[in-house]
Coordinates of C-alpha atoms in Angstrom, one line a residue:
M1 CA 10.2 -27.6 -20.8
A2 CA 7.8 -30.5 -22.1
E3 CA 4.5 -29.1 -22.9
I4 CA 3.0 -32.0 -20.8
D5 CA 4.5 -30.6 -17.5
K6 CA 3.0 -27.4 -17.5
P7 CA -0.2 -27.9 -15.4
L8 CA -2.2 -24.9 -16.9
K9 CA -1.7 -25.8 -20.3
G10 CA -5.1 -25.2 -22.1
I11 CA -5.8 -22.4 -19.7
T12 CA -6.6 -18.8 -20.9
V13 CA -6.3 -15.6 -18.7
V14 CA -7.2 -12.1 -19.6
E15 CA -5.4 -9.8 -17.8
L16 CA -6.5 -6.5 -17.3
G17 CA -3.7 -5.3 -14.9
H18 CA -1.2 -2.8 -14.7
S19 CA 2.0 -1.9 -12.6
V20 CA 2.7 -5.3 -10.5
A21 CA -0.2 -6.9 -8.5
A22 CA -2.1 -8.4 -11.4
P23 CA 1.0 -8.5 -13.9
Y24 CA 2.7 -10.7 -11.4
A25 CA -0.2 -12.9 -11.3
G26 CA -0.3 -13.1 -15.1
L27 CA 3.9 -14.0 -14.9
I28 CA 3.2 -17.0 -12.6
L29 CA 0.5 -18.4 -14.6
A30 CA 2.3 -17.8 -17.9
D31 CA 5.1 -19.9 -16.2
L32 CA 2.7 -22.7 -15.4
G33 CA 1.6 -22.9 -19.0
A34 CA -1.4 -20.4 -19.2
R35 CA -2.2 -18.7 -21.8
V36 CA -2.2 -15.1 -20.6
I37 CA -3.6 -12.3 -22.7
K38 CA -2.9 -8.9 -21.2
V39 CA -5.1 -5.8 -22.2
E40 CA -3.2 -2.3 -22.2
N41 CA -4.2 1.3 -22.5
P42 CA -3.7 2.1 -26.5
K43 CA -2.4 5.8 -25.5
S44 CA 0.0 5.0 -22.7
G45 CA 0.2 1.2 -21.9
D46 CA 1.1 -0.4 -18.5
Y47 CA 2.9 2.3 -16.2
A48 CA 5.5 -0.1 -15.9
R49 CA 6.4 0.5 -19.3
G50 CA 8.1 3.6 -18.2
W51 CA 9.5 2.8 -14.9
G52 CA 13.1 3.1 -15.9
P53 CA 16.2 3.9 -16.5
P54 CA 17.2 1.0 -16.6
F55 CA 15.4 0.6 -20.0
W56 CA 15.9 -2.8 -22.1
N57 CA 14.7 -2.3 -26.0
E58 CA 13.1 1.2 -24.9
T59 CA 11.2 -0.6 -22.7
A60 CA 11.3 -0.7 -18.6
S61 CA 13.2 -3.9 -17.6
A62 CA 10.8 -3.7 -14.7
F63 CA 7.9 -4.3 -17.2
H64 CA 10.1 -6.9 -19.3
C65 CA 10.3 -8.9 -15.9
L66 CA 6.8 -9.2 -15.0
N67 CA 5.3 -9.6 -18.4
R68 CA 7.3 -12.4 -20.2
G69 CA 5.1 -14.9 -21.6
K70 CA 2.1 -12.9 -22.4
E71 CA 0.2 -11.7 -25.4
D72 CA -0.8 -8.1 -25.8
V73 CA -4.1 -6.6 -26.9
T74 CA -4.8 -2.8 -26.3
V75 CA -8.2 -1.5 -25.6
D76 CA -9.7 2.2 -25.6
F77 CA -12.7 1.5 -22.6
S78 CA -14.3 4.9 -24.5
D79 CA -15.3 2.9 -27.7
A80 CA -17.9 0.9 -27.1
R81 CA -16.7 -1.3 -30.6
E82 CA -13.5 -2.1 -28.8
C83 CA -15.4 -2.8 -25.2
H84 CA -17.8 -5.2 -27.2
E85 CA -14.7 -7.1 -28.7
L86 CA -13.1 -7.3 -25.2
K87 CA -16.3 -8.7 -24.0
S88 CA -16.4 -11.3 -27.0
L89 CA -12.8 -12.3 -26.3
I90 CA -13.5 -13.1 -22.4
L91 CA -16.9 -14.6 -23.2
S92 CA -15.3 -16.8 -26.4
Q93 CA -12.0 -17.7 -25.2
A94 CA -11.3 -16.9 -21.2
D95 CA -11.6 -19.4 -18.2
A96 CA -10.6 -16.3 -15.7
V97 CA -9.8 -12.5 -15.7
I98 CA -7.4 -11.0 -13.4
Q99 CA -7.8 -7.3 -12.7
N100 CA -6.3 -4.7 -10.3
L101 CA -7.5 -1.5 -12.1
R102 CA -9.1 1.6 -10.1
P103 CA -13.0 0.8 -8.4
G104 CA -15.5 1.5 -10.4
I105 CA -13.8 1.6 -13.9
L106 CA -15.0 -1.6 -15.5
S107 CA -18.3 -1.1 -14.3
K108 CA -18.7 2.2 -16.5
F109 CA -18.4 -0.1 -19.4
G110 CA -20.2 -2.8 -18.5
L111 CA -17.2 -5.5 -18.1
T112 CA -17.9 -6.5 -14.6
A113 CA -17.5 -9.8 -12.8
E114 CA -21.7 -9.9 -12.2
A115 CA -22.5 -8.9 -16.1
L116 CA -20.0 -11.5 -17.4
R117 CA -20.6 -14.4 -15.2
A118 CA -24.4 -14.0 -16.0
E119 CA -23.6 -14.9 -19.5
K120 CA -20.7 -17.3 -18.7
P121 CA -21.0 -18.8 -15.3
A122 CA -17.9 -20.9 -15.8
L123 CA -15.8 -17.9 -15.7
I124 CA -13.4 -17.1 -12.6
W125 CA -13.1 -13.4 -12.0
C126 CA -10.0 -12.5 -9.7
D127 CA -10.2 -8.8 -8.4
I128 CA -6.9 -7.4 -6.8
G129 CA -8.0 -4.2 -5.1
A130 CA -6.4 -1.5 -3.0
F131 CA -8.0 -1.8 0.5
G132 CA -10.8 -4.2 0.1
T133 CA -14.4 -4.1 -0.7
K134 CA -15.6 -2.3 1.9
G135 CA -15.0 -0.2 4.7
P136 CA -14.1 3.5 4.9
L137 CA -10.9 3.3 2.6
A138 CA -12.8 0.7 0.3
S139 CA -12.9 3.4 -2.4
K140 CA -9.5 5.0 -1.7
P141 CA -6.5 4.2 -4.5
G142 CA -4.0 2.0 -3.3
Y143 CA -0.4 1.4 -4.0
D144 CA 2.4 -0.9 -2.5
P145 CA 3.9 1.5 -0.3
L146 CA 1.0 2.8 0.8
A147 CA -0.6 -0.5 2.3
Q148 CA 2.9 -1.0 3.6
A149 CA 2.4 2.1 5.8
S150 CA -1.4 1.4 6.6
T151 CA -0.9 -2.3 7.6
G152 CA 1.8 -1.6 9.9
I153 CA 4.7 -3.3 8.2
M154 CA 6.5 0.1 8.0
S155 CA 6.2 0.5 11.6
V156 CA 8.2 -2.7 12.3
T157 CA 10.6 -2.1 9.6
G158 CA 13.9 -0.3 10.1
E159 CA 15.4 1.0 13.0
G160 CA 13.5 2.7 15.9
G161 CA 14.2 6.4 16.6
R162 CA 15.0 6.7 12.8
P163 CA 12.7 7.9 9.7
P164 CA 10.5 5.0 8.4
V165 CA 11.7 2.3 6.0
R166 CA 9.6 0.5 3.3
V167 CA 10.6 -2.9 2.7
G168 CA 12.9 -2.5 -0.6
V169 CA 10.6 -4.9 -2.8
S170 CA 7.0 -4.7 -3.8
L171 CA 6.4 -7.2 -1.2
I172 CA 2.6 -6.1 -1.0
D173 CA 2.0 -6.1 -4.9
M174 CA 3.7 -9.3 -5.2
G175 CA 2.0 -10.9 -2.3
S176 CA -1.5 -9.7 -3.6
G177 CA -0.5 -11.3 -7.3
M178 CA -0.1 -14.6 -5.3
W179 CA -2.9 -14.3 -3.4
A180 CA -5.1 -14.1 -6.6
V181 CA -3.2 -17.0 -8.5
I182 CA -3.8 -19.2 -5.3
G183 CA -7.6 -18.1 -5.4
L184 CA -7.9 -18.7 -9.1
L185 CA -6.3 -22.2 -9.0
A186 CA -8.7 -23.4 -6.1
S187 CA -11.4 -22.0 -8.1
L188 CA -10.0 -24.0 -11.4
V189 CA -10.0 -27.0 -8.8
A190 CA -13.5 -26.5 -7.6
R191 CA -14.9 -26.0 -11.1
K192 CA -13.1 -29.2 -12.3
S193 CA -15.8 -31.0 -9.5
G194 CA -18.5 -29.5 -11.1
A195 CA -18.9 -26.0 -9.4
E196 CA -19.4 -23.0 -11.2
G197 CA -16.7 -20.3 -11.8
R198 CA -16.6 -17.7 -8.6
I199 CA -15.4 -14.1 -8.2
V200 CA -11.9 -14.3 -6.3
A201 CA -11.3 -10.9 -4.1
T202 CA -8.2 -10.1 -2.5
S203 CA -6.1 -6.8 -1.7
L204 CA -3.4 -4.8 -1.3
Y205 CA -4.4 -4.0 2.5
E206 CA -5.6 -7.7 3.1
T207 CA -2.4 -8.9 2.0
G208 CA -0.2 -6.6 4.2
L209 CA -2.4 -7.6 7.3
A210 CA -1.5 -11.0 6.2
W211 CA 2.3 -10.6 6.5
M212 CA 1.6 -8.9 9.7
T213 CA 0.1 -12.2 11.3
V214 CA 2.9 -12.5 14.0
P215 CA 3.3 -9.0 15.1
L216 CA -0.7 -8.8 15.3
A217 CA -0.8 -11.8 17.2
G218 CA 1.7 -10.2 19.7
Y219 CA -0.4 -7.3 20.1
A220 CA -3.6 -9.1 20.8
A221 CA -1.7 -11.2 23.4
S222 CA 0.2 -9.0 25.5
G223 CA -0.8 -5.6 24.1
E224 CA 2.4 -4.5 23.5
V225 CA 3.2 -2.3 20.4
R226 CA 6.4 -3.9 18.7
K227 CA 9.3 -1.4 17.3
P228 CA 11.3 -2.0 14.5
Y229 CA 14.6 -4.2 15.2
G230 CA 16.4 -3.2 12.2
S231 CA 17.3 -6.7 11.0
G232 CA 16.4 -8.2 13.8
T233 CA 13.1 -9.5 15.1
A234 CA 10.8 -8.7 17.9
E235 CA 10.2 -12.6 19.2
I236 CA 13.6 -14.3 18.9
V237 CA 17.2 -13.3 19.7
P238 CA 19.9 -13.2 18.6
Y239 CA 18.2 -13.2 15.0
Q240 CA 20.0 -10.6 13.2
A241 CA 22.6 -9.1 11.1
F242 CA 26.1 -8.5 13.0
E243 CA 29.3 -6.5 11.7
A244 CA 32.5 -8.5 11.3
S245 CA 35.7 -7.1 10.5
D246 CA 35.1 -6.4 6.7
G247 CA 31.1 -6.7 6.0
W248 CA 27.9 -7.9 7.7
L249 CA 26.8 -11.6 8.5
M250 CA 23.2 -12.5 9.1
I251 CA 23.1 -15.1 12.1
A252 CA 19.9 -17.1 13.0
A253 CA 20.2 -18.4 16.3
G254 CA 16.8 -19.3 16.5
N255 CA 16.6 -21.7 19.5
D256 CA 18.6 -22.3 22.8
N257 CA 20.7 -25.1 21.3
L258 CA 21.6 -23.1 18.1
F259 CA 22.5 -20.0 20.9
R260 CA 24.6 -22.7 22.9
K261 CA 26.3 -23.7 19.5
L262 CA 26.8 -19.8 18.5
C263 CA 28.4 -19.2 22.3
G264 CA 30.7 -22.0 21.9
A265 CA 31.9 -21.1 18.5
L266 CA 32.7 -17.5 19.7
G267 CA 34.2 -18.6 23.0
L268 CA 31.4 -17.0 25.0
H269 CA 30.8 -20.2 27.3
A270 CA 29.3 -18.4 30.1
L271 CA 26.4 -16.6 28.2
A272 CA 25.1 -20.1 27.6
S273 CA 24.9 -20.8 31.2
D274 CA 23.9 -17.4 32.5
P275 CA 19.9 -17.8 33.6
A276 CA 19.6 -13.9 32.0
F277 CA 20.2 -15.8 28.2
A278 CA 19.5 -19.2 28.7
T279 CA 15.9 -19.2 27.2
N280 CA 15.0 -17.4 24.0
A281 CA 12.3 -15.6 26.5
A282 CA 14.9 -14.2 28.5
R283 CA 17.1 -13.2 25.6
V284 CA 14.5 -11.2 24.2
V285 CA 13.9 -9.2 27.5
N286 CA 17.4 -9.1 27.9
R287 CA 18.5 -8.5 24.3
G288 CA 20.2 -4.7 25.8
Q289 CA 22.9 -6.7 27.2
L290 CA 23.4 -9.9 25.5
L291 CA 24.1 -8.0 21.9
P292 CA 27.0 -6.0 22.2
Q293 CA 29.0 -8.8 23.9
I294 CA 27.9 -11.0 20.7
E295 CA 28.9 -7.7 18.5
A296 CA 32.6 -7.5 20.4
A297 CA 33.2 -10.9 19.6
V298 CA 31.6 -11.2 16.0
R299 CA 34.3 -8.0 15.3
R300 CA 37.1 -10.3 15.8
Y301 CA 36.6 -12.0 12.7
S302 CA 36.5 -11.6 9.0
G303 CA 32.9 -12.2 7.6
E304 CA 34.5 -15.5 5.3
A305 CA 36.1 -16.8 8.4
L306 CA 33.0 -16.1 11.0
G307 CA 30.7 -18.1 8.1
K308 CA 33.3 -20.8 8.0
L309 CA 33.4 -21.0 12.1
L310 CA 29.2 -20.7 12.1
D311 CA 29.3 -23.5 9.5
E312 CA 31.4 -25.8 11.4
A313 CA 29.3 -25.2 14.6
G314 CA 26.1 -26.1 12.6
V315 CA 24.9 -22.4 13.4
P316 CA 23.0 -20.9 10.5
N317 CA 24.5 -18.1 8.9
A318 CA 24.8 -16.1 5.9
P319 CA 26.8 -13.2 4.3
L320 CA 24.5 -9.7 3.4
L321 CA 25.1 -9.7 -0.4
G322 CA 24.2 -7.3 -3.2
I323 CA 22.2 -7.0 -6.2
D324 CA 25.1 -7.9 -8.1
E325 CA 26.6 -10.4 -6.1
V326 CA 23.3 -12.2 -5.6
A327 CA 23.0 -12.2 -9.7
K328 CA 26.4 -13.9 -10.2
H329 CA 26.2 -16.5 -6.9
P330 CA 26.9 -20.2 -7.8
Q331 CA 23.7 -20.8 -5.7
T332 CA 21.8 -19.0 -8.1
R333 CA 23.0 -20.4 -11.2
A334 CA 22.7 -23.8 -9.5
L335 CA 19.0 -23.5 -9.0
D336 CA 18.7 -22.4 -13.1
M337 CA 16.1 -19.5 -11.3
T338 CA 16.8 -17.5 -14.6
V339 CA 15.4 -17.1 -17.7
R340 CA 16.2 -15.9 -21.4
C341 CA 13.7 -15.4 -23.6
D342 CA 13.6 -16.2 -27.2
D343 CA 16.2 -14.2 -28.8
D344 CA 16.6 -11.9 -26.0
D345 CA 19.8 -11.7 -23.9
I346 CA 18.5 -10.3 -20.8
E347 CA 18.3 -12.3 -17.9
L348 CA 15.1 -12.4 -15.5
I349 CA 14.2 -14.0 -12.8
G350 CA 11.5 -17.2 -13.1
I351 CA 8.9 -18.4 -10.6
P352 CA 10.6 -20.5 -7.5
L353 CA 9.0 -23.7 -8.5
A354 CA 9.7 -27.0 -10.2
F355 CA 7.7 -30.0 -11.5
N356 CA 9.7 -33.2 -11.2
G357 CA 13.0 -31.3 -11.5
E358 CA 12.0 -29.1 -13.9
R359 CA 11.5 -25.2 -13.9
P360 CA 8.0 -24.1 -15.9
R361 CA 9.3 -21.2 -17.8
A362 CA 7.2 -18.9 -20.4
R363 CA 10.4 -17.7 -22.8
T364 CA 8.5 -15.3 -25.1
P365 CA 9.7 -12.0 -24.6
A366 CA 7.6 -9.2 -23.0
P367 CA 5.2 -7.9 -26.0
A368 CA 4.8 -4.7 -27.5
L369 CA 2.2 -2.5 -26.6
G370 CA -0.7 -4.2 -29.4
Q371 CA 1.6 -6.8 -30.7
H372 CA -1.4 -9.2 -31.1
N373 CA -4.4 -7.2 -31.5
V374 CA -5.8 -9.4 -33.8
I375 CA -7.0 -11.5 -31.5
L376 CA -9.5 -8.9 -30.9
R377 CA -10.8 -8.4 -34.2
T378 CA -11.3 -12.2 -35.0
P379 CA -11.8 -14.2 -31.6
A380 CA -11.6 -17.7 -31.9
R381 CA -15.4 -19.2 -30.7
T382 CA -14.1 -22.3 -28.9
E383 CA -15.4 -23.6 -25.7
T384 CA -13.1 -22.9 -22.5
V385 CA -12.5 -25.8 -19.8
N386 CA -15.6 -26.9 -18.3
A387 CA -17.6 -23.9 -19.8
K388 CA -21.4 -23.8 -18.7

């Protein structure tokens, strides 16, 4: 992709991060054209390096997919000289810092937002915390499943009466990284208008609360504690996966008109006009009587036949695909979502953005531990964009 099409060209970001949240933020920024310098512990590096098998070139595939496009330096915070070198790097080159280290670690070494911004007011500092900056849980360490548990996400995931289930991807971590990027981009816009840098803060817990916007609003309105509905949802019926004769199909009849179309396609015409099911509000109340009738009708079809039938009727639907099927799916291929880095054969997923029809992609492989330590030894004394 042409350099001119990468909107963050010329921006330098230092990533003091590990695991998923801060590295995913750094990945987004790298794809958008920023220079991202990842800082790791020289002894063990990012925990994600060991998250396997599977491994690729002796490093976990999880690390590769989250850290391509970055440079890498190692810093031993207990070494005053190395801390000074990191501080010099930030002050001389960085437009922004993203960090998700444990609370209090950086303050031990004078590498805080306040200390660095006192010397460089233009610096944008992005904190990705665990449970937020105040409150009774503020000092508690946090991970994605802890936030899914404590913000109620797991309470509305899975099926009622069965053991708790977490969302199978790092929804909270990746969402927190996205919020950090949104805050950073907003701060860059403000800085272009003459404002100083600022401290951007988000956390796993806050991200979990944001994802719970609809269920929490439902509780505020009714006092009802929503239960999990498997592949369905509390507010819309029918809006879930149904089992065909040879597999599962997700059917999303999200309004009354689509419900009527679904009934017509399945030969359930009487249901469409039954007052107990004619409106979504009625269907939500009477889901226990409605769903078995749809389930029985769906089982008469193969997944492929039912999908074609519903497509012709204009009812939104999709088969439930496995990871292998998604990787090979022609829609995945058509959208050019995969990335092959330079001199590397593993296919990774890029960010879901396009500019003028082109995908921004950072194509250098995930770095080796300390691969670019020369940056620390000879930091370029260049002015950053809008530095003050």
